[in-house]
XYZ file of C-alpha atoms in Angstrom:
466
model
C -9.071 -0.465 -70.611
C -9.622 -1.342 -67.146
C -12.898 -2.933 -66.067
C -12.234 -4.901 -62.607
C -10.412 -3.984 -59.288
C -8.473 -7.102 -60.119
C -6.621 -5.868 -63.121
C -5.274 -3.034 -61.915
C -1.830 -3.698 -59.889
C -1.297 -6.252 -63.130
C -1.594 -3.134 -65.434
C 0.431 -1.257 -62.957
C 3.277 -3.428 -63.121
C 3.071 -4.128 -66.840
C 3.443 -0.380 -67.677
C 6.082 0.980 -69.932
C 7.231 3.827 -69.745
C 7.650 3.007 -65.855
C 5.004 4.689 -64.270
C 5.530 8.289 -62.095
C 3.091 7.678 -59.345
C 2.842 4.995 -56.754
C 0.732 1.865 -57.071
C -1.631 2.859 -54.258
C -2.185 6.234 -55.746
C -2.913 4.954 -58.964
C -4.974 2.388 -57.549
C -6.521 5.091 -55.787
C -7.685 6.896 -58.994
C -8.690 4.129 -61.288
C -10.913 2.432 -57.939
C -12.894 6.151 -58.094
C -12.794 5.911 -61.953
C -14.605 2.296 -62.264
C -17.588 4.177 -60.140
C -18.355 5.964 -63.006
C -17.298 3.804 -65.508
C -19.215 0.801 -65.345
C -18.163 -0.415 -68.939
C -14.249 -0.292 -67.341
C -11.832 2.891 -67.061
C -10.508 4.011 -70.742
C -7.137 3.294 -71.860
C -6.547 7.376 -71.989
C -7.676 7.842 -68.667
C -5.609 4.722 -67.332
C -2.529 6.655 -69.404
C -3.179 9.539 -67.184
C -3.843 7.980 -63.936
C 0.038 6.620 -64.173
C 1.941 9.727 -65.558
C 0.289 12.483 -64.406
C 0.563 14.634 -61.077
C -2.005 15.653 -58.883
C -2.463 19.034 -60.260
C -2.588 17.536 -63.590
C -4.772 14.736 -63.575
C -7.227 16.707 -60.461
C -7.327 19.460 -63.358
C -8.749 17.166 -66.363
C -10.988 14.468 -63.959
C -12.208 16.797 -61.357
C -11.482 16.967 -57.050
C -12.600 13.201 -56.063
C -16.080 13.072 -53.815
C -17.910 11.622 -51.310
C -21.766 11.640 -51.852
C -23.919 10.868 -48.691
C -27.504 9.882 -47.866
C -28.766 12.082 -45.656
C -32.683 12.427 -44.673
C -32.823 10.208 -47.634
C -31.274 12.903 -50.411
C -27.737 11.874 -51.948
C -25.789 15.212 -51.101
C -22.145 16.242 -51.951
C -20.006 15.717 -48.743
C -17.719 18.917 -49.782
C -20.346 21.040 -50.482
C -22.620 20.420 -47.352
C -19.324 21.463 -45.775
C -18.681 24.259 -46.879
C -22.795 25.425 -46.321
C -22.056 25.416 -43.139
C -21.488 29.391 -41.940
C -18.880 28.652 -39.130
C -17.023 25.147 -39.480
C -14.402 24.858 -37.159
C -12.621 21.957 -38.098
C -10.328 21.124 -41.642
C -12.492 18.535 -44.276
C -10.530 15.830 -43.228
C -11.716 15.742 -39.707
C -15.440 16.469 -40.723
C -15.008 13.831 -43.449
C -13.948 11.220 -40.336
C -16.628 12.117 -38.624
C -19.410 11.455 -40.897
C -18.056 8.702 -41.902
C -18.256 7.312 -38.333
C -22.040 8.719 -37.959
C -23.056 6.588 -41.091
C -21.569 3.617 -39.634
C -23.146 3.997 -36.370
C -26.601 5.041 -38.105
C -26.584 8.306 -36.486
C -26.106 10.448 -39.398
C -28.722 13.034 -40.221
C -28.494 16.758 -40.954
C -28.109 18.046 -37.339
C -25.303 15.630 -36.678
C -23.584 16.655 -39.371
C -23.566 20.226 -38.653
C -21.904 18.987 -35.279
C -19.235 16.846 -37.133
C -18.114 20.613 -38.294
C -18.855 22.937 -35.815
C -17.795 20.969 -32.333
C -14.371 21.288 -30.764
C -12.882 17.795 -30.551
C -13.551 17.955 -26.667
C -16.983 18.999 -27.532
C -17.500 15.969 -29.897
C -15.684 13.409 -27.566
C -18.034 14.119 -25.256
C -20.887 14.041 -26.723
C -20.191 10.948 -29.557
C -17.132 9.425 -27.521
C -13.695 8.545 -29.375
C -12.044 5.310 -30.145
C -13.529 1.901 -29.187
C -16.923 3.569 -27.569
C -20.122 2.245 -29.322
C -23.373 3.598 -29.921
C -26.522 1.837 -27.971
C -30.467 1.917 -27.876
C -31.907 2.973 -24.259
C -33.897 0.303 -23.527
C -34.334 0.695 -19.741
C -36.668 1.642 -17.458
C -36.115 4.639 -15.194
C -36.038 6.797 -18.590
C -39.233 6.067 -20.188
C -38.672 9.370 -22.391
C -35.878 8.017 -24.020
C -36.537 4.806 -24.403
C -35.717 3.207 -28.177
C -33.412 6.348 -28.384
C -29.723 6.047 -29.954
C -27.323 7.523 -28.372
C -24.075 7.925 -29.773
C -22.491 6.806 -25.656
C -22.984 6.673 -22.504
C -21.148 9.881 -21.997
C -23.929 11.877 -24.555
C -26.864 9.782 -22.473
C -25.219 11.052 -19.122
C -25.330 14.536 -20.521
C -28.930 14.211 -21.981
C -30.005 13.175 -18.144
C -28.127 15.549 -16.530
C -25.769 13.165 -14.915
C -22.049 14.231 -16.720
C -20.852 15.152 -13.703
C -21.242 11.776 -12.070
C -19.899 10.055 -15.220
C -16.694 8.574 -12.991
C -18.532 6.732 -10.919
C -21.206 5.326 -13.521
C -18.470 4.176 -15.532
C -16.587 2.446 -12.834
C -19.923 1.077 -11.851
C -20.756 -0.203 -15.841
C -17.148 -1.895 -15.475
C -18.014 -3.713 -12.454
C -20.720 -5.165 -14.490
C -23.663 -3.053 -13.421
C -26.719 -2.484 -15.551
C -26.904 1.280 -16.892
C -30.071 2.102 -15.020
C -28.992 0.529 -11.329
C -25.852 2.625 -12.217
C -27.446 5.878 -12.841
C -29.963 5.341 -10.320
C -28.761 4.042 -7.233
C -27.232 6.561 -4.864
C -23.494 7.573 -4.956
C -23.140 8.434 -1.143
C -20.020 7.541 0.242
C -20.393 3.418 1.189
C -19.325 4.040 4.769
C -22.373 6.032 5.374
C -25.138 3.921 3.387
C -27.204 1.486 5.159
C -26.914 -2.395 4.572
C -29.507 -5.137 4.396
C -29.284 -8.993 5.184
C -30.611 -11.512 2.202
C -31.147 -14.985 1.769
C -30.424 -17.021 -1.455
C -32.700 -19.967 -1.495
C -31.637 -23.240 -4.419
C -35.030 -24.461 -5.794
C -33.122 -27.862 -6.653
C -31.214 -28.756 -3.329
C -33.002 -26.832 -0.653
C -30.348 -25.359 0.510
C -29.662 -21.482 1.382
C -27.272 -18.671 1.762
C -27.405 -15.650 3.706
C -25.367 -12.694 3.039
C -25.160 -8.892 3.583
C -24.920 -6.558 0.926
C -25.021 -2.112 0.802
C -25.824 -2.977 -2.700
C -29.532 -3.941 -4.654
C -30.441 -7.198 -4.361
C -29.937 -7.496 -8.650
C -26.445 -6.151 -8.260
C -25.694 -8.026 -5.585
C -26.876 -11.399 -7.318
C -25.264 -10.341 -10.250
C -21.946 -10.262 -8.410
C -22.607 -13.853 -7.219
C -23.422 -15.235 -10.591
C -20.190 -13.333 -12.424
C -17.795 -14.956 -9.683
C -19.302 -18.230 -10.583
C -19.425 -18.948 -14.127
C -16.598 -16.525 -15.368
C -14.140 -17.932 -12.497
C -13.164 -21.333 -10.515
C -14.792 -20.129 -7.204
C -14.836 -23.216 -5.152
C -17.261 -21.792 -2.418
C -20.381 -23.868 -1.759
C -22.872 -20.798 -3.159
C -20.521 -20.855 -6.696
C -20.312 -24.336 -7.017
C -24.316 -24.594 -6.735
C -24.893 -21.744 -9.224
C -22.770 -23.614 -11.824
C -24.325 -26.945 -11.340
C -28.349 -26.068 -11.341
C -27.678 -22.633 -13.364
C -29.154 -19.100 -12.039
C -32.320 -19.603 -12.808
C -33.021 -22.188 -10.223
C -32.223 -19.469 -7.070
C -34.495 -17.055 -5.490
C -33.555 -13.913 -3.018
C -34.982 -11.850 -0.649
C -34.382 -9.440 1.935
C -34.631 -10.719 5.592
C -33.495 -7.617 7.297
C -32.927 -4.230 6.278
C -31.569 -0.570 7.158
C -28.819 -1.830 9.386
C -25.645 0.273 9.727
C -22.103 -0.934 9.270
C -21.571 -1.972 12.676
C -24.853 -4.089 12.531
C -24.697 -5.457 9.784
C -22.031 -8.585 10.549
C -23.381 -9.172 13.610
C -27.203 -9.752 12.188
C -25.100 -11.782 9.513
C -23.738 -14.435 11.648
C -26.934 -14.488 13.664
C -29.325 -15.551 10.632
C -26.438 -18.159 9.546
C -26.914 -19.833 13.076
C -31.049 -19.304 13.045
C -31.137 -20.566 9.603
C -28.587 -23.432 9.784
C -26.936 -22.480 6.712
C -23.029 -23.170 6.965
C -21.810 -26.182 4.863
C -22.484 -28.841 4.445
C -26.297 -27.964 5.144
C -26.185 -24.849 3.764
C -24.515 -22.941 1.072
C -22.057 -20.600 3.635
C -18.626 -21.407 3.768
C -18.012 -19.640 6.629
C -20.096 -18.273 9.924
C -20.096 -14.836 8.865
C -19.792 -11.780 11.105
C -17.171 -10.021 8.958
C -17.307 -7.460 6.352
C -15.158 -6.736 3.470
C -12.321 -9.402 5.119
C -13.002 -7.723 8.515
C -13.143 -4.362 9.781
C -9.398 -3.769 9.929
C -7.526 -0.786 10.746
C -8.623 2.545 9.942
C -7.256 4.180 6.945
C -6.609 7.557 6.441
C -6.121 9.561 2.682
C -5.769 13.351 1.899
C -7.513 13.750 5.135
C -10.315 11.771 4.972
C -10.878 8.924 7.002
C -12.243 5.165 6.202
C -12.054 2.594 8.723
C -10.523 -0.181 6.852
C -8.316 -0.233 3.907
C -10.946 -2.330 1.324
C -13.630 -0.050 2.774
C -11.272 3.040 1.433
C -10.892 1.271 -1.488
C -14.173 0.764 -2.750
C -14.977 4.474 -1.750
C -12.249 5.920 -3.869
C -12.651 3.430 -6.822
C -16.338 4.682 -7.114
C -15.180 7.639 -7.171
C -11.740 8.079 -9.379
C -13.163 5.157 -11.572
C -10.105 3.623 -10.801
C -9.877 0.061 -10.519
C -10.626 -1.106 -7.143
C -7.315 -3.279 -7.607
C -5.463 -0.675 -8.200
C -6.909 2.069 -5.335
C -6.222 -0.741 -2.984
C -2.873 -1.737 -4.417
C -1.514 1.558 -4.370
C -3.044 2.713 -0.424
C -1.445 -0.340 0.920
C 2.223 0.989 -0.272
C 1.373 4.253 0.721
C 1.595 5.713 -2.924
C -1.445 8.674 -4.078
C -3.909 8.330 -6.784
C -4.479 9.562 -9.875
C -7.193 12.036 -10.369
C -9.389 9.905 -12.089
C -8.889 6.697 -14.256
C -5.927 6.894 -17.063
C -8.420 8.077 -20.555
C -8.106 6.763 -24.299
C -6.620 9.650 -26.629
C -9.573 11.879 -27.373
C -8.497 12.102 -31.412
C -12.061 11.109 -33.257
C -10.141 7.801 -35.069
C -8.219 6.404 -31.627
C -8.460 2.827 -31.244
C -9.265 2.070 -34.892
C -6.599 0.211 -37.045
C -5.133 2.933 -38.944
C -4.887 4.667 -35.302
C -3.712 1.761 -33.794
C -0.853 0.950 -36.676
C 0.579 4.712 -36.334
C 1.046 4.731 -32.842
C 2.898 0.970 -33.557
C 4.722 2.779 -35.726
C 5.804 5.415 -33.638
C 6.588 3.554 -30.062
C 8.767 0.818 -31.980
C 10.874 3.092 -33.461
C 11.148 5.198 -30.113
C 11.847 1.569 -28.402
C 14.201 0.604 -30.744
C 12.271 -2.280 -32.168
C 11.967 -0.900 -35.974
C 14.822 0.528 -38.037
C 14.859 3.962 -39.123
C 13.939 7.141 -37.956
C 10.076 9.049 -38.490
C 9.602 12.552 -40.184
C 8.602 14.973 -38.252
C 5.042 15.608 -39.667
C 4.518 11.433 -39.303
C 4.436 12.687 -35.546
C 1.065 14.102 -35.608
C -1.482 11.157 -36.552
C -3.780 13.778 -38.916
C -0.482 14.200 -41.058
C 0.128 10.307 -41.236
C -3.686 9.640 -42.007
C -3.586 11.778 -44.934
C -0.935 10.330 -46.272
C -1.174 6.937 -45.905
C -5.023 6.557 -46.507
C -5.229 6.520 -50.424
C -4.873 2.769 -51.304
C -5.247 1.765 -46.990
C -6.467 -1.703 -46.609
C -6.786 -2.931 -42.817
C -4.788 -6.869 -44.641
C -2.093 -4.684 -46.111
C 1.572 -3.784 -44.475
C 3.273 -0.266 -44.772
C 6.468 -0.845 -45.646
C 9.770 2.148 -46.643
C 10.344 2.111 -50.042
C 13.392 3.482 -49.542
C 15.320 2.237 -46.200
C 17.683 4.310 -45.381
C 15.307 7.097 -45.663
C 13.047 8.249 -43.061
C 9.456 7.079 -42.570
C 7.629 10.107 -44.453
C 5.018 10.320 -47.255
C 7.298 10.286 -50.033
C 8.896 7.003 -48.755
C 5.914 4.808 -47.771
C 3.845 1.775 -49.816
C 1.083 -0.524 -48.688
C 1.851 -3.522 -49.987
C 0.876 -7.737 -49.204
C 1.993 -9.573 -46.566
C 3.651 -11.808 -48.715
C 5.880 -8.743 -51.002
C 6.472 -7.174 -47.237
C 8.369 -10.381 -46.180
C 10.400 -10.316 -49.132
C 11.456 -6.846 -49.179
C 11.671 -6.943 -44.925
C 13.676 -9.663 -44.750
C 14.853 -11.403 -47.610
C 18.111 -11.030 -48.737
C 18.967 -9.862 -52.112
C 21.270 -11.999 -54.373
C 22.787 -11.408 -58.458
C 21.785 -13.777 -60.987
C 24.258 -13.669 -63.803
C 26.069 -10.153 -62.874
C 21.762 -9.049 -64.314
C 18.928 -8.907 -62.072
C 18.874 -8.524 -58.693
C 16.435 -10.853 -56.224
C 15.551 -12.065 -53.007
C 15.920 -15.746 -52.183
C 12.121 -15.713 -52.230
C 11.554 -14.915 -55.293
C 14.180 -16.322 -56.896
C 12.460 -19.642 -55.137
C 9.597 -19.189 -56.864
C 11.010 -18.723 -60.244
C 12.712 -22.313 -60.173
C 11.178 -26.274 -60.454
C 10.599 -28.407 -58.099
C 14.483 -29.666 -58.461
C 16.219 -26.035 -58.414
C 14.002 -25.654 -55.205
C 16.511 -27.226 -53.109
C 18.348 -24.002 -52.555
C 20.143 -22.654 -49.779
C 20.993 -19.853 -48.375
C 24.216 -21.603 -47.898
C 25.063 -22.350 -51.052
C 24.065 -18.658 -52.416
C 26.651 -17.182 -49.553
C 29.284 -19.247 -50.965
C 29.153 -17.972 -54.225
C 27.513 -20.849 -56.238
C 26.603 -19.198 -59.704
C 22.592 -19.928 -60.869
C 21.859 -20.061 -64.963
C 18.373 -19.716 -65.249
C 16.337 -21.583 -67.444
């Protein structure tokens, strides 16, 4: 009898006959046996769990399931599935799905009809794929939907009627805007959007800043705080924000609605009303520039900008490319991509069984792992369904067999400790008997025999064990 998680791989290993199924399946089977055995798995069922095949044993214990809490009623997982009239995707997929509702506490009965009847486009866009989060609106422009979860930004953007804009807003979120000033604030092109003039005044040292801005004042002080304290900005203003901390500054508009060509030269004229260059004054420099000067006109696909940062920031809002990389690639004359490189839309991208596949697959392409992949390890659903029974995110996959392929008859999760034994330790004969790797045969000697080397081994020296 089995009654902890614990004794299983020791029963595993201790079984004779040798067993016909691999440790992680039977571990598989007697971890979903001790949830219904709370006195420990019986001895007959443990028999069965190492000798029989799937057909066999799923015959005399039953199809596993998943139970879920939904609306606060334990349900079946399999059979709300197949309740639904028109489910589109396979159980394994819908399975994923819910599982990733639960976790993000967004799992009731109307999700869980979409889990099965959206398209994985559909449900990317609506619940987001890989790393994306869920997050409780807790603005202000949207009092309607404030304390609401939504499963990302991307479903929010569609609930407001804003998908189409998504781009932008994302670029915008990256730059470190807030959602609402992102949403909100008007995505004309920045050539043709009006500027203001502010002043930053330090409560501690008197001292003040004035700067221009097509921006709001928040995401414009924003800007000056993030260049502060997550770099080594050694202008006067960034300096002074890390020394008396944010809090201690005040700004306001001086002048507003001023056009592009106005705006530098009201700049540089508040700097020299307002004495505010160093070392009186937080400005490093007298100002009447924009964007590193107005430059030379720029043209791309036909549209014109008239500098090459000014084209930059115009196209980053709107790819949701980089601005680095907008400006990097106009300034060697190279075209942009559509819109921003996007994760793999597959439900379980980014997550670690996702991210050890695709390890899997681009070091064997790159020659960095022996051996060669099956064909259906080349579709990540296939690999996922094989792998998962006995998948723990602290365990390696490892080939049983090494010179044959990568495939779900040649697989094992296994320690880190057994997978650098088998990976790289050598094998050796004790005796003409047993075969073992220096490793282990390290660990089967005292403190004394310890002092072995792989030197001595390759020249033949013969071991008697104790």
């Amino acid at each position: 009898m089995i009654i902890s998680h614990s004794q299983i791989d020791h029963r595993y290993r201790d079984a004779s006959p040798k067993p016909l199924v691999r440790i992680s399946l039977f571990r598989s089977r007697i971890n979903g046996a001790l949830k219904y055995h709370e006195d420990g798995v019986p001895e007959s069922q443990v028999e069965d769990a190492l000798y029989l095949d799937a057909e066999q044993y799923r015959k005399r214990y039953g199809t596993r399931k998943t139970n879920v809490t939904v609306d606060g009623e334990l349900i079946s997982l399999y059979d709300a599935y197949l309740a639904f009239p028109e489910p589109i995707v396979d159980y394994r997929i819908f399975w994923q799905r819910v599982k990733r509702l639960q976790r993000d506490g967004l799992l009731d009965i109307s999700t869980m009809e979409q889990a099965a009847s959206l398209t994985t486009a559909h449900w990317i866009t609506i619940f987001g794929g890989g790393r994306r989060r869920s997050f409780k609106y807790e603005g202000d422009e949207f009092p309607e939907h404030v304390g609401r979860i939504f499963s990302s930004v991307t479903a929010f953007l569609l609930e407001i009627n804003r998908y189409d804009d998504r781009h932008s807003i994302w670029a915008r979120l990256k730059r470190g805007w807030g959602l609402d000033e992102a949403v909100v604030e008007p995505l004309a092109p920045l050539d043709d959007r009006s500027g203001q003039i502010y002043v930053i005044i330090c409560s501690e040292s008197k001292k003040k800043y004035i700067g221009l801005t097509r921006m709001s004042l928040q995401q414009r002080w924003r800007h000056h705080v993030r260049v502060a304290m997550e770099g080594d900005a050694k202008t006067p203003l960034a300096k002074a924000i890390r020394k008396f901390g944010e809090d201690n500054f005040s700004m306001e508009v001086i002048e507003s609605e001023l056009n592009q060509d106005e705006l530098p030269i009201r700049e540089k004229f508040w700097i020299d009303k307002l004495k505010t260059l160093e070392p009186g004054g937080l400005n490093a420099s007298p100002g009447g520039q924009m964007g590193g000067g107005k430059g030379r006109a720029v043209e791309y696909e036909g549209e014109s900008f008239n500098s090459l940062e000014s084209a930059a920031a115009v196209l980053s809002e709107r790819t949701g490319i980089a601005r680095h990389v907008v400006l990097r690639r106009l300034s060697r004359g190279d075209s942009l991509p559509e819109s921003a490189r996007k994760m793999s839309k597959h439900p379980e991208a980014g997550s670690n069984l996702w991210r050890r596949w695709k390890s899997l697959i681009n070091s064997i392409r790159a020659g960095r792992r022996e051996g060669v992949i099956c064909e259906r390890w080349e579709n990540y659903d296939n690999f996922s369904s094989d792998v998962r029974d006995g998948y723990k995110p602290e365990l390696r996959l490892i080939r049983k067999d090494t010179f044959k392929p990568w495939c779900q008859d040649n697989f094992e999760w296994v320690s880190k400790q057994t997978a650098v034994e088998i990976v790289h330790g050598k094998t050796y004969q004790i005796g003409g008997g047993h075969s073992v790797h220096l490793l282990q045969l390290q660990g089967l000697m005292d403190f004394a025999h310890r002092r072995l080397s792989i030197g001595s081994m390759n020249k033949g020296c013969h071991l008697k064990m104790p």
